[in-house]
Amino acid sequence: MDHILQHEGQPVPDLGAVSEQSSGRAAAMDVDEDDEDAEALRSLGAGKAGVAEAKSIKCSECGKVFKNTDLANFHAEKSGHDQFEESTEEIKPLTEEEKKQKLEELRQKLAEKRANKAVEEAKDHKANETLRRKAGKDLNKLREEVQAKEAMKEAEKKKREKIEDAKAKAAVKAQIEADKKARAEKAAREKALREGKAIVDASASSGPSTTPAAVAASAVAGKDFKETRLQIRLSTGGQPYTTTLPSESSLREVAEFLAAQAVTIDVDTVTFAQHFPRKTFTQADFSKSLKDLGLTPSAVLIATP
């Protein structure tokens, strides 16, 4: 009613024409929308068609192209490169001839590598062998020198021991002879006493004959011997003791040596005696050297506790 009142006096519009006009406007709007969708589809299709497909992987650092990611990863581990990108470059498969050629190249490289390694190993082996031989020669030379020195020392030791043994044997022999002579003199005196005859001093009668021996003994004692070899017997019996001391050693050192060997010996009370030539050494002689006492180069002493 309001519409009629507002448009009173105006002609009534044709409903058919209005319907056609509305339909035309709607169709035009549909055409525009279809054109926009088609344009969007065309642009989307064109965009998709313009995108290039990645066919390989390229190392950005050295430019090498790889067929797949496994080869690219192997290259990365071997070279340390970590910059890669997709590439449109297509890697064509090798022909049989190219495969053979590639295999032959790899074989040659491997043979060269092995040959170089063999040469280096031969050099190292030669150098090591040279060092080993030199060390062996030096060691053998040093061993020979040590053996020669030891042999010389052993020879000198045997020679010295031989001389000392000869001297000791001579001294023992002289002591035995002196003991035999003393026993003979004692037996002669006892026999003379039993028979009531006069006692003849054998030492006086044999004085001229023993003079050369005494002279020889004094001459030997006068030599400069650095060591003195002693054989010490106990008056109580038992095993004799032998030792070698410097000729400048005192008789007290001999007593100390004997006290260390036999528990029955006291350094302050022990005395020594020598049968040939006949001598007795008391505590007053303990401060004198073996050389001064005429015991060099060897002597036999009788110790009395």
PDB file of C-alpha atoms in Angstrom:
ATOM      1  CA  MET A   1       0.000   0.000   0.000  1.00  0.00           C
ATOM      2  CA  ASP A   2       2.774   2.413   0.805  1.00  0.00           C
ATOM      3  CA  HIS A   3       4.393   1.729  -2.618  1.00  0.00           C
ATOM      4  CA  ILE A   4       1.104   2.406  -4.387  1.00  0.00           C
ATOM      5  CA  LEU A   5       0.537   5.604  -2.453  1.00  0.00           C
ATOM      6  CA  GLN A   6       4.108   6.776  -3.222  1.00  0.00           C
ATOM      7  CA  HIS A   7       3.872   6.026  -6.945  1.00  0.00           C
ATOM      8  CA  GLU A   8       0.320   7.165  -7.433  1.00  0.00           C
ATOM      9  CA  GLY A   9      -0.177   8.495 -10.904  1.00  0.00           C
ATOM     10  CA  GLN A  10       2.838   6.731 -12.413  1.00  0.00           C
ATOM     11  CA  PRO A  11       2.474   4.090 -15.134  1.00  0.00           C
ATOM     12  CA  VAL A  12       2.654   0.474 -14.151  1.00  0.00           C
ATOM     13  CA  PRO A  13       5.991  -1.135 -15.311  1.00  0.00           C
ATOM     14  CA  ASP A  14       6.065  -4.094 -17.694  1.00  0.00           C
ATOM     15  CA  LEU A  15       6.972  -7.141 -15.641  1.00  0.00           C
ATOM     16  CA  GLY A  16       8.353  -9.063 -18.658  1.00  0.00           C
ATOM     17  CA  ALA A  17      10.846  -6.374 -19.579  1.00  0.00           C
ATOM     18  CA  VAL A  18      12.069  -6.118 -15.982  1.00  0.00           C
ATOM     19  CA  SER A  19      12.539  -9.863 -15.901  1.00  0.00           C
ATOM     20  CA  GLU A  20      14.591  -9.837 -19.091  1.00  0.00           C
ATOM     21  CA  GLN A  21      16.726  -6.978 -17.883  1.00  0.00           C
ATOM     22  CA  SER A  22      17.455  -8.767 -14.628  1.00  0.00           C
ATOM     23  CA  SER A  23      18.310 -11.926 -16.475  1.00  0.00           C
ATOM     24  CA  GLY A  24      20.684 -10.001 -18.733  1.00  0.00           C
ATOM     25  CA  ARG A  25      22.489  -8.494 -15.808  1.00  0.00           C
ATOM     26  CA  ALA A  26      22.795 -11.892 -14.149  1.00  0.00           C
ATOM     27  CA  ALA A  27      24.127 -13.480 -17.343  1.00  0.00           C
ATOM     28  CA  ALA A  28      26.690 -10.717 -17.749  1.00  0.00           C
ATOM     29  CA  MET A  29      27.845 -11.284 -14.201  1.00  0.00           C
ATOM     30  CA  ASP A  30      28.144 -15.042 -14.852  1.00  0.00           C
ATOM     31  CA  VAL A  31      30.221 -14.401 -18.019  1.00  0.00           C
ATOM     32  CA  ASP A  32      32.592 -12.143 -16.102  1.00  0.00           C
ATOM     33  CA  GLU A  33      33.069 -14.741 -13.355  1.00  0.00           C
ATOM     34  CA  ASP A  34      33.688 -17.457 -15.929  1.00  0.00           C
ATOM     35  CA  ASP A  35      36.288 -15.285 -17.647  1.00  0.00           C
ATOM     36  CA  GLU A  36      38.094 -14.641 -14.355  1.00  0.00           C
ATOM     37  CA  ASP A  37      38.125 -18.349 -13.485  1.00  0.00           C
ATOM     38  CA  ALA A  38      39.416 -19.233 -16.916  1.00  0.00           C
ATOM     39  CA  GLU A  39      42.127 -16.607 -16.660  1.00  0.00           C
ATOM     40  CA  ALA A  40      43.151 -17.948 -13.216  1.00  0.00           C
ATOM     41  CA  LEU A  41      43.198 -21.478 -14.543  1.00  0.00           C
ATOM     42  CA  ARG A  42      45.226 -20.416 -17.558  1.00  0.00           C
ATOM     43  CA  SER A  43      47.716 -18.572 -15.393  1.00  0.00           C
ATOM     44  CA  LEU A  44      47.986 -21.512 -12.998  1.00  0.00           C
ATOM     45  CA  GLY A  45      48.540 -23.949 -15.823  1.00  0.00           C
ATOM     46  CA  ALA A  46      51.100 -21.722 -17.411  1.00  0.00           C
ATOM     47  CA  GLY A  47      52.917 -21.449 -14.076  1.00  0.00           C
ATOM     48  CA  LYS A  48      52.997 -25.180 -13.654  1.00  0.00           C
ATOM     49  CA  ALA A  49      54.208 -25.719 -17.151  1.00  0.00           C
ATOM     50  CA  GLY A  50      57.019 -23.184 -16.620  1.00  0.00           C
ATOM     51  CA  VAL A  51      58.476 -24.961 -13.507  1.00  0.00           C
ATOM     52  CA  ALA A  52      61.599 -27.029 -14.525  1.00  0.00           C
ATOM     53  CA  GLU A  53      61.960 -30.510 -13.063  1.00  0.00           C
ATOM     54  CA  ALA A  54      65.181 -31.234 -11.038  1.00  0.00           C
ATOM     55  CA  LYS A  55      67.096 -34.079 -12.667  1.00  0.00           C
ATOM     56  CA  SER A  56      70.398 -34.053 -10.712  1.00  0.00           C
ATOM     57  CA  ILE A  57      72.245 -32.640  -7.690  1.00  0.00           C
ATOM     58  CA  LYS A  58      75.096 -30.168  -8.146  1.00  0.00           C
ATOM     59  CA  CYS A  59      77.913 -29.352  -5.700  1.00  0.00           C
ATOM     60  CA  SER A  60      78.061 -25.574  -5.345  1.00  0.00           C
ATOM     61  CA  GLU A  61      81.690 -25.660  -4.231  1.00  0.00           C
ATOM     62  CA  CYS A  62      83.333 -27.695  -7.006  1.00  0.00           C
ATOM     63  CA  GLY A  63      80.600 -27.830  -9.679  1.00  0.00           C
ATOM     64  CA  LYS A  64      80.356 -31.612  -9.923  1.00  0.00           C
ATOM     65  CA  VAL A  65      76.957 -33.038 -10.855  1.00  0.00           C
ATOM     66  CA  PHE A  66      75.578 -36.240  -9.318  1.00  0.00           C
ATOM     67  CA  LYS A  67      72.749 -38.477 -10.403  1.00  0.00           C
ATOM     68  CA  ASN A  68      71.281 -39.126  -6.965  1.00  0.00           C
ATOM     69  CA  THR A  69      71.625 -38.205  -3.292  1.00  0.00           C
ATOM     70  CA  ASP A  70      73.705 -41.287  -2.465  1.00  0.00           C
ATOM     71  CA  LEU A  71      76.476 -40.180  -4.808  1.00  0.00           C
ATOM     72  CA  ALA A  72      76.204 -36.627  -3.494  1.00  0.00           C
ATOM     73  CA  ASN A  73      76.516 -37.861   0.114  1.00  0.00           C
ATOM     74  CA  PHE A  74      79.542 -39.967  -0.816  1.00  0.00           C
ATOM     75  CA  HIS A  75      81.143 -36.911  -2.410  1.00  0.00           C
ATOM     76  CA  ALA A  76      80.387 -34.849   0.694  1.00  0.00           C
ATOM     77  CA  GLU A  77      82.010 -37.411   3.012  1.00  0.00           C
ATOM     78  CA  LYS A  78      85.060 -37.734   0.756  1.00  0.00           C
ATOM     79  CA  SER A  79      85.652 -34.031   0.002  1.00  0.00           C
ATOM     80  CA  GLY A  80      84.089 -32.304   2.994  1.00  0.00           C
ATOM     81  CA  HIS A  81      81.855 -30.147   0.764  1.00  0.00           C
ATOM     82  CA  ASP A  82      78.421 -29.314   2.217  1.00  0.00           C
ATOM     83  CA  GLN A  83      76.883 -26.908  -0.293  1.00  0.00           C
ATOM     84  CA  PHE A  84      74.569 -28.637  -2.807  1.00  0.00           C
ATOM     85  CA  GLU A  85      71.655 -27.548  -5.025  1.00  0.00           C
ATOM     86  CA  GLU A  86      69.195 -29.087  -7.438  1.00  0.00           C
ATOM     87  CA  SER A  87      70.109 -29.004 -11.118  1.00  0.00           C
ATOM     88  CA  THR A  88      68.157 -29.493 -14.343  1.00  0.00           C
ATOM     89  CA  GLU A  89      71.189 -30.982 -15.996  1.00  0.00           C
ATOM     90  CA  GLU A  90      70.384 -34.533 -16.957  1.00  0.00           C
ATOM     91  CA  ILE A  91      73.070 -37.153 -16.566  1.00  0.00           C
ATOM     92  CA  LYS A  92      72.788 -39.523 -19.437  1.00  0.00           C
ATOM     93  CA  PRO A  93      73.509 -43.188 -18.762  1.00  0.00           C
ATOM     94  CA  LEU A  94      76.851 -44.435 -19.998  1.00  0.00           C
ATOM     95  CA  THR A  95      77.013 -46.565 -23.079  1.00  0.00           C
ATOM     96  CA  GLU A  96      78.722 -49.936 -23.003  1.00  0.00           C
ATOM     97  CA  GLU A  97      81.796 -48.434 -24.638  1.00  0.00           C
ATOM     98  CA  GLU A  98      81.903 -45.586 -22.102  1.00  0.00           C
ATOM     99  CA  LYS A  99      81.452 -48.065 -19.245  1.00  0.00           C
ATOM    100  CA  LYS A 100      84.393 -50.114 -20.486  1.00  0.00           C
ATOM    101  CA  GLN A 101      86.514 -46.996 -20.865  1.00  0.00           C
ATOM    102  CA  LYS A 102      85.560 -45.785 -17.397  1.00  0.00           C
ATOM    103  CA  LEU A 103      86.326 -49.196 -15.904  1.00  0.00           C
ATOM    104  CA  GLU A 104      89.693 -49.270 -17.645  1.00  0.00           C
ATOM    105  CA  GLU A 105      90.535 -45.810 -16.272  1.00  0.00           C
ATOM    106  CA  LEU A 106      89.623 -46.909 -12.774  1.00  0.00           C
ATOM    107  CA  ARG A 107      91.781 -50.014 -13.130  1.00  0.00           C
ATOM    108  CA  GLN A 108      94.717 -47.936 -14.331  1.00  0.00           C
ATOM    109  CA  LYS A 109      94.359 -45.520 -11.430  1.00  0.00           C
ATOM    110  CA  LEU A 110      94.176 -48.420  -8.989  1.00  0.00           C
ATOM    111  CA  ALA A 111      97.266 -50.043 -10.541  1.00  0.00           C
ATOM    112  CA  GLU A 112      99.181 -46.757 -10.359  1.00  0.00           C
ATOM    113  CA  LYS A 113      98.137 -46.298  -6.745  1.00  0.00           C
ATOM    114  CA  ARG A 114      99.263 -49.802  -5.848  1.00  0.00           C
ATOM    115  CA  ALA A 115     102.558 -49.339  -7.712  1.00  0.00           C
ATOM    116  CA  ASN A 116     103.275 -46.061  -5.889  1.00  0.00           C
ATOM    117  CA  LYS A 117     102.398 -47.693  -2.589  1.00  0.00           C
ATOM    118  CA  ALA A 118     104.728 -50.616  -3.362  1.00  0.00           C
ATOM    119  CA  VAL A 119     107.561 -48.177  -4.188  1.00  0.00           C
ATOM    120  CA  GLU A 120     107.043 -46.279  -0.926  1.00  0.00           C
ATOM    121  CA  GLU A 121     106.918 -49.512   1.066  1.00  0.00           C
ATOM    122  CA  ALA A 122     110.114 -50.694  -0.623  1.00  0.00           C
ATOM    123  CA  LYS A 123     111.840 -47.411   0.308  1.00  0.00           C
ATOM    124  CA  ASP A 124     110.658 -47.665   3.900  1.00  0.00           C
ATOM    125  CA  HIS A 125     111.746 -51.303   4.098  1.00  0.00           C
ATOM    126  CA  LYS A 126     115.168 -50.446   2.711  1.00  0.00           C
ATOM    127  CA  ALA A 127     115.612 -47.574   5.156  1.00  0.00           C
ATOM    128  CA  ASN A 128     114.510 -49.736   8.080  1.00  0.00           C
ATOM    129  CA  GLU A 129     116.824 -52.540   6.973  1.00  0.00           C
ATOM    130  CA  THR A 130     119.746 -50.103   6.755  1.00  0.00           C
ATOM    131  CA  LEU A 131     119.030 -48.824  10.254  1.00  0.00           C
ATOM    132  CA  ARG A 132     118.674 -52.366  11.580  1.00  0.00           C
ATOM    133  CA  ARG A 133     121.977 -53.474  10.062  1.00  0.00           C
ATOM    134  CA  LYS A 134     123.776 -50.391  11.365  1.00  0.00           C
ATOM    135  CA  ALA A 135     122.333 -50.948  14.831  1.00  0.00           C
ATOM    136  CA  GLY A 136     123.324 -54.618  14.652  1.00  0.00           C
ATOM    137  CA  LYS A 137     126.892 -53.741  13.649  1.00  0.00           C
ATOM    138  CA  ASP A 138     127.180 -51.161  16.421  1.00  0.00           C
ATOM    139  CA  LEU A 139     125.780 -53.622  18.932  1.00  0.00           C
ATOM    140  CA  ASN A 140     128.139 -56.390  17.786  1.00  0.00           C
ATOM    141  CA  LYS A 141     131.095 -54.016  17.927  1.00  0.00           C
ATOM    142  CA  LEU A 142     130.160 -52.903  21.423  1.00  0.00           C
ATOM    143  CA  ARG A 143     129.656 -56.522  22.492  1.00  0.00           C
ATOM    144  CA  GLU A 144     133.068 -57.492  21.084  1.00  0.00           C
ATOM    145  CA  GLU A 145     134.733 -54.594  22.877  1.00  0.00           C
ATOM    146  CA  VAL A 146     133.095 -55.566  26.164  1.00  0.00           C
ATOM    147  CA  GLN A 147     134.079 -59.205  25.680  1.00  0.00           C
ATOM    148  CA  ALA A 148     137.671 -58.201  24.863  1.00  0.00           C
ATOM    149  CA  LYS A 149     137.893 -56.067  28.008  1.00  0.00           C
ATOM    150  CA  GLU A 150     136.402 -58.850  30.096  1.00  0.00           C
ATOM    151  CA  ALA A 151     138.852 -61.339  28.590  1.00  0.00           C
ATOM    152  CA  MET A 152     141.771 -59.029  29.382  1.00  0.00           C
ATOM    153  CA  LYS A 153     140.541 -58.569  32.937  1.00  0.00           C
ATOM    154  CA  GLU A 154     140.071 -62.297  33.349  1.00  0.00           C
ATOM    155  CA  ALA A 155     143.557 -62.997  31.950  1.00  0.00           C
ATOM    156  CA  GLU A 156     145.133 -60.431  34.255  1.00  0.00           C
ATOM    157  CA  LYS A 157     143.199 -61.833  37.209  1.00  0.00           C
ATOM    158  CA  LYS A 158     144.302 -65.401  36.424  1.00  0.00           C
ATOM    159  CA  LYS A 159     147.895 -64.253  35.976  1.00  0.00           C
ATOM    160  CA  ARG A 160     147.829 -62.388  39.274  1.00  0.00           C
ATOM    161  CA  GLU A 161     146.199 -65.337  41.042  1.00  0.00           C
ATOM    162  CA  LYS A 162     148.781 -67.685  39.529  1.00  0.00           C
ATOM    163  CA  ILE A 163     151.638 -65.528  40.801  1.00  0.00           C
ATOM    164  CA  GLU A 164     150.026 -65.207  44.211  1.00  0.00           C
ATOM    165  CA  ASP A 165     149.398 -68.957  44.378  1.00  0.00           C
ATOM    166  CA  ALA A 166     153.019 -69.634  43.448  1.00  0.00           C
ATOM    167  CA  LYS A 167     154.198 -67.259  46.143  1.00  0.00           C
ATOM    168  CA  ALA A 168     151.819 -68.785  48.674  1.00  0.00           C
ATOM    169  CA  LYS A 169     152.955 -72.304  47.757  1.00  0.00           C
ATOM    170  CA  ALA A 170     156.585 -71.275  48.105  1.00  0.00           C
ATOM    171  CA  ALA A 171     155.855 -69.711  51.477  1.00  0.00           C
ATOM    172  CA  VAL A 172     153.964 -72.809  52.629  1.00  0.00           C
ATOM    173  CA  LYS A 173     156.764 -75.044  51.398  1.00  0.00           C
ATOM    174  CA  ALA A 174     159.321 -72.927  53.226  1.00  0.00           C
ATOM    175  CA  GLN A 175     157.156 -73.052  56.351  1.00  0.00           C
ATOM    176  CA  ILE A 176     156.908 -76.841  56.113  1.00  0.00           C
ATOM    177  CA  GLU A 177     160.649 -77.105  55.759  1.00  0.00           C
ATOM    178  CA  ALA A 178     161.101 -74.810  58.726  1.00  0.00           C
ATOM    179  CA  ASP A 179     158.663 -76.889  60.774  1.00  0.00           C
ATOM    180  CA  LYS A 180     160.490 -80.081  59.817  1.00  0.00           C
ATOM    181  CA  LYS A 181     163.790 -78.490  60.734  1.00  0.00           C
ATOM    182  CA  ALA A 182     162.401 -77.263  64.035  1.00  0.00           C
ATOM    183  CA  ARG A 183     161.017 -80.696  64.856  1.00  0.00           C
ATOM    184  CA  ALA A 184     164.352 -82.282  63.936  1.00  0.00           C
ATOM    185  CA  GLU A 185     166.202 -79.805  66.163  1.00  0.00           C
ATOM    186  CA  LYS A 186     163.769 -80.453  68.981  1.00  0.00           C
ATOM    187  CA  ALA A 187     164.148 -84.224  68.606  1.00  0.00           C
ATOM    188  CA  ALA A 188     167.942 -83.851  68.536  1.00  0.00           C
ATOM    189  CA  ARG A 189     167.926 -81.773  71.740  1.00  0.00           C
ATOM    190  CA  GLU A 190     165.640 -84.224  73.485  1.00  0.00           C
ATOM    191  CA  LYS A 191     167.837 -87.118  72.411  1.00  0.00           C
ATOM    192  CA  ALA A 192     170.947 -85.288  73.623  1.00  0.00           C
ATOM    193  CA  LEU A 193     169.291 -84.629  76.937  1.00  0.00           C
ATOM    194  CA  ARG A 194     168.326 -88.272  77.301  1.00  0.00           C
ATOM    195  CA  GLU A 195     171.866 -89.437  76.415  1.00  0.00           C
ATOM    196  CA  GLY A 196     173.539 -86.740  78.503  1.00  0.00           C
ATOM    197  CA  LYS A 197     175.371 -85.265  75.523  1.00  0.00           C
ATOM    198  CA  ALA A 198     176.115 -81.646  74.858  1.00  0.00           C
ATOM    199  CA  ILE A 199     173.403 -79.744  73.003  1.00  0.00           C
ATOM    200  CA  VAL A 200     174.614 -78.322  69.738  1.00  0.00           C
ATOM    201  CA  ASP A 201     172.876 -75.182  68.489  1.00  0.00           C
ATOM    202  CA  ALA A 202     171.851 -76.207  64.997  1.00  0.00           C
ATOM    203  CA  SER A 203     170.969 -72.661  64.070  1.00  0.00           C
ATOM    204  CA  ALA A 204     174.527 -71.531  64.764  1.00  0.00           C
ATOM    205  CA  SER A 205     176.055 -74.387  62.813  1.00  0.00           C
ATOM    206  CA  SER A 206     173.739 -73.789  59.919  1.00  0.00           C
ATOM    207  CA  GLY A 207     174.193 -70.047  60.040  1.00  0.00           C
ATOM    208  CA  PRO A 208     176.584 -69.783  57.084  1.00  0.00           C
ATOM    209  CA  SER A 209     174.414 -72.058  54.972  1.00  0.00           C
ATOM    210  CA  THR A 210     171.229 -70.074  55.656  1.00  0.00           C
ATOM    211  CA  THR A 211     172.781 -66.714  55.101  1.00  0.00           C
ATOM    212  CA  PRO A 212     172.030 -66.703  51.330  1.00  0.00           C
ATOM    213  CA  ALA A 213     168.366 -67.543  52.037  1.00  0.00           C
ATOM    214  CA  ALA A 214     168.156 -64.713  54.545  1.00  0.00           C
ATOM    215  CA  VAL A 215     169.741 -62.344  52.063  1.00  0.00           C
ATOM    216  CA  ALA A 216     167.269 -63.454  49.383  1.00  0.00           C
ATOM    217  CA  ALA A 217     164.363 -63.050  51.799  1.00  0.00           C
ATOM    218  CA  SER A 218     165.507 -59.538  52.754  1.00  0.00           C
ATOM    219  CA  ALA A 219     165.906 -58.665  49.071  1.00  0.00           C
ATOM    220  CA  VAL A 220     162.374 -59.870  48.319  1.00  0.00           C
ATOM    221  CA  ALA A 221     161.008 -58.018  51.331  1.00  0.00           C
ATOM    222  CA  GLY A 222     162.683 -54.847  50.150  1.00  0.00           C
ATOM    223  CA  LYS A 223     160.694 -54.760  46.899  1.00  0.00           C
ATOM    224  CA  ASP A 224     157.680 -52.520  46.624  1.00  0.00           C
ATOM    225  CA  PHE A 225     154.711 -54.928  46.644  1.00  0.00           C
ATOM    226  CA  LYS A 226     151.316 -53.222  46.724  1.00  0.00           C
ATOM    227  CA  GLU A 227     149.484 -56.255  48.134  1.00  0.00           C
ATOM    228  CA  THR A 228     150.302 -58.964  50.655  1.00  0.00           C
ATOM    229  CA  ARG A 229     148.791 -62.424  50.612  1.00  0.00           C
ATOM    230  CA  LEU A 230     148.470 -63.964  54.081  1.00  0.00           C
ATOM    231  CA  GLN A 231     147.669 -67.456  55.303  1.00  0.00           C
ATOM    232  CA  ILE A 232     146.684 -67.443  58.980  1.00  0.00           C
ATOM    233  CA  ARG A 233     146.599 -70.602  61.059  1.00  0.00           C
ATOM    234  CA  LEU A 234     145.208 -70.905  64.555  1.00  0.00           C
ATOM    235  CA  SER A 235     147.467 -72.466  67.165  1.00  0.00           C
ATOM    236  CA  THR A 236     144.412 -74.387  68.379  1.00  0.00           C
ATOM    237  CA  GLY A 237     144.070 -76.018  64.951  1.00  0.00           C
ATOM    238  CA  GLY A 238     141.352 -75.854  62.389  1.00  0.00           C
ATOM    239  CA  GLN A 239     140.938 -74.558  58.872  1.00  0.00           C
ATOM    240  CA  PRO A 240     143.471 -71.866  57.872  1.00  0.00           C
ATOM    241  CA  TYR A 241     142.251 -68.466  56.698  1.00  0.00           C
ATOM    242  CA  THR A 242     143.620 -66.661  53.670  1.00  0.00           C
ATOM    243  CA  THR A 243     143.280 -63.024  52.689  1.00  0.00           C
ATOM    244  CA  THR A 244     144.942 -60.377  50.554  1.00  0.00           C
ATOM    245  CA  LEU A 245     145.485 -56.907  52.020  1.00  0.00           C
ATOM    246  CA  PRO A 246     147.343 -53.785  50.874  1.00  0.00           C
ATOM    247  CA  SER A 247     150.958 -53.866  51.983  1.00  0.00           C
ATOM    248  CA  GLU A 248     150.431 -50.598  53.870  1.00  0.00           C
ATOM    249  CA  SER A 249     147.768 -52.243  56.068  1.00  0.00           C
ATOM    250  CA  SER A 250     148.618 -52.577  59.734  1.00  0.00           C
ATOM    251  CA  LEU A 251     148.893 -55.830  61.621  1.00  0.00           C
ATOM    252  CA  ARG A 252     145.872 -54.741  63.633  1.00  0.00           C
ATOM    253  CA  GLU A 253     143.779 -54.931  60.450  1.00  0.00           C
ATOM    254  CA  VAL A 254     144.918 -58.547  60.106  1.00  0.00           C
ATOM    255  CA  ALA A 255     143.757 -59.179  63.692  1.00  0.00           C
ATOM    256  CA  GLU A 256     140.394 -57.536  62.932  1.00  0.00           C
ATOM    257  CA  PHE A 257     139.998 -59.725  59.835  1.00  0.00           C
ATOM    258  CA  LEU A 258     140.744 -62.850  61.870  1.00  0.00           C
ATOM    259  CA  ALA A 259     138.370 -61.773  64.646  1.00  0.00           C
ATOM    260  CA  ALA A 260     135.594 -61.431  62.061  1.00  0.00           C
ATOM    261  CA  GLN A 261     136.253 -65.011  60.898  1.00  0.00           C
ATOM    262  CA  ALA A 262     136.753 -66.792  64.247  1.00  0.00           C
ATOM    263  CA  VAL A 263     134.711 -65.996  67.357  1.00  0.00           C
ATOM    264  CA  THR A 264     137.505 -67.187  69.669  1.00  0.00           C
ATOM    265  CA  ILE A 265     139.832 -64.377  68.557  1.00  0.00           C
ATOM    266  CA  ASP A 266     140.012 -61.100  70.466  1.00  0.00           C
ATOM    267  CA  VAL A 267     141.805 -58.255  68.725  1.00  0.00           C
ATOM    268  CA  ASP A 268     143.245 -56.915  71.986  1.00  0.00           C
ATOM    269  CA  THR A 269     144.748 -60.246  73.151  1.00  0.00           C
ATOM    270  CA  VAL A 270     145.690 -62.165  70.007  1.00  0.00           C
ATOM    271  CA  THR A 271     149.370 -62.520  69.032  1.00  0.00           C
ATOM    272  CA  PHE A 272     151.012 -63.656  65.812  1.00  0.00           C
ATOM    273  CA  ALA A 273     154.137 -65.676  65.106  1.00  0.00           C
ATOM    274  CA  GLN A 274     156.083 -66.580  61.990  1.00  0.00           C
ATOM    275  CA  HIS A 275     158.113 -69.789  61.811  1.00  0.00           C
ATOM    276  CA  PHE A 276     160.239 -68.834  58.833  1.00  0.00           C
ATOM    277  CA  PRO A 277     161.982 -66.634  59.446  1.00  0.00           C
ATOM    278  CA  ARG A 278     161.154 -67.110  63.130  1.00  0.00           C
ATOM    279  CA  LYS A 279     159.426 -64.016  64.484  1.00  0.00           C
ATOM    280  CA  THR A 280     156.852 -63.192  67.122  1.00  0.00           C
ATOM    281  CA  PHE A 281     154.580 -60.175  66.831  1.00  0.00           C
ATOM    282  CA  THR A 282     152.988 -58.630  69.912  1.00  0.00           C
ATOM    283  CA  GLN A 283     150.441 -55.885  70.463  1.00  0.00           C
ATOM    284  CA  ALA A 284     153.275 -53.362  70.108  1.00  0.00           C
ATOM    285  CA  ASP A 285     153.648 -54.383  66.440  1.00  0.00           C
ATOM    286  CA  PHE A 286     149.935 -53.932  65.613  1.00  0.00           C
ATOM    287  CA  SER A 287     150.406 -50.316  64.495  1.00  0.00           C
ATOM    288  CA  LYS A 288     153.170 -51.258  62.015  1.00  0.00           C
ATOM    289  CA  SER A 289     152.428 -52.027  58.359  1.00  0.00           C
ATOM    290  CA  LEU A 290     152.825 -55.435  56.763  1.00  0.00           C
ATOM    291  CA  LYS A 291     155.587 -53.982  54.618  1.00  0.00           C
ATOM    292  CA  ASP A 292     157.502 -52.679  57.634  1.00  0.00           C
ATOM    293  CA  LEU A 293     157.145 -56.058  59.376  1.00  0.00           C
ATOM    294  CA  GLY A 294     158.646 -57.852  56.348  1.00  0.00           C
ATOM    295  CA  LEU A 295     155.517 -59.866  55.573  1.00  0.00           C
ATOM    296  CA  THR A 296     155.304 -58.858  51.892  1.00  0.00           C
ATOM    297  CA  PRO A 297     154.569 -60.218  49.365  1.00  0.00           C
ATOM    298  CA  SER A 298     153.227 -63.295  51.258  1.00  0.00           C
ATOM    299  CA  ALA A 299     153.534 -64.880  54.641  1.00  0.00           C
ATOM    300  CA  VAL A 300     152.176 -67.622  56.919  1.00  0.00           C
ATOM    301  CA  LEU A 301     151.189 -66.493  60.417  1.00  0.00           C
ATOM    302  CA  ILE A 302     150.311 -68.557  63.488  1.00  0.00           C
ATOM    303  CA  ALA A 303     147.665 -66.831  65.610  1.00  0.00           C
ATOM    304  CA  THR A 304     147.409 -67.488  69.336  1.00  0.00           C
ATOM    305  CA  PRO A 305     144.169 -66.318  70.992  1.00  0.00           C
TER     306      PRO A 305
END
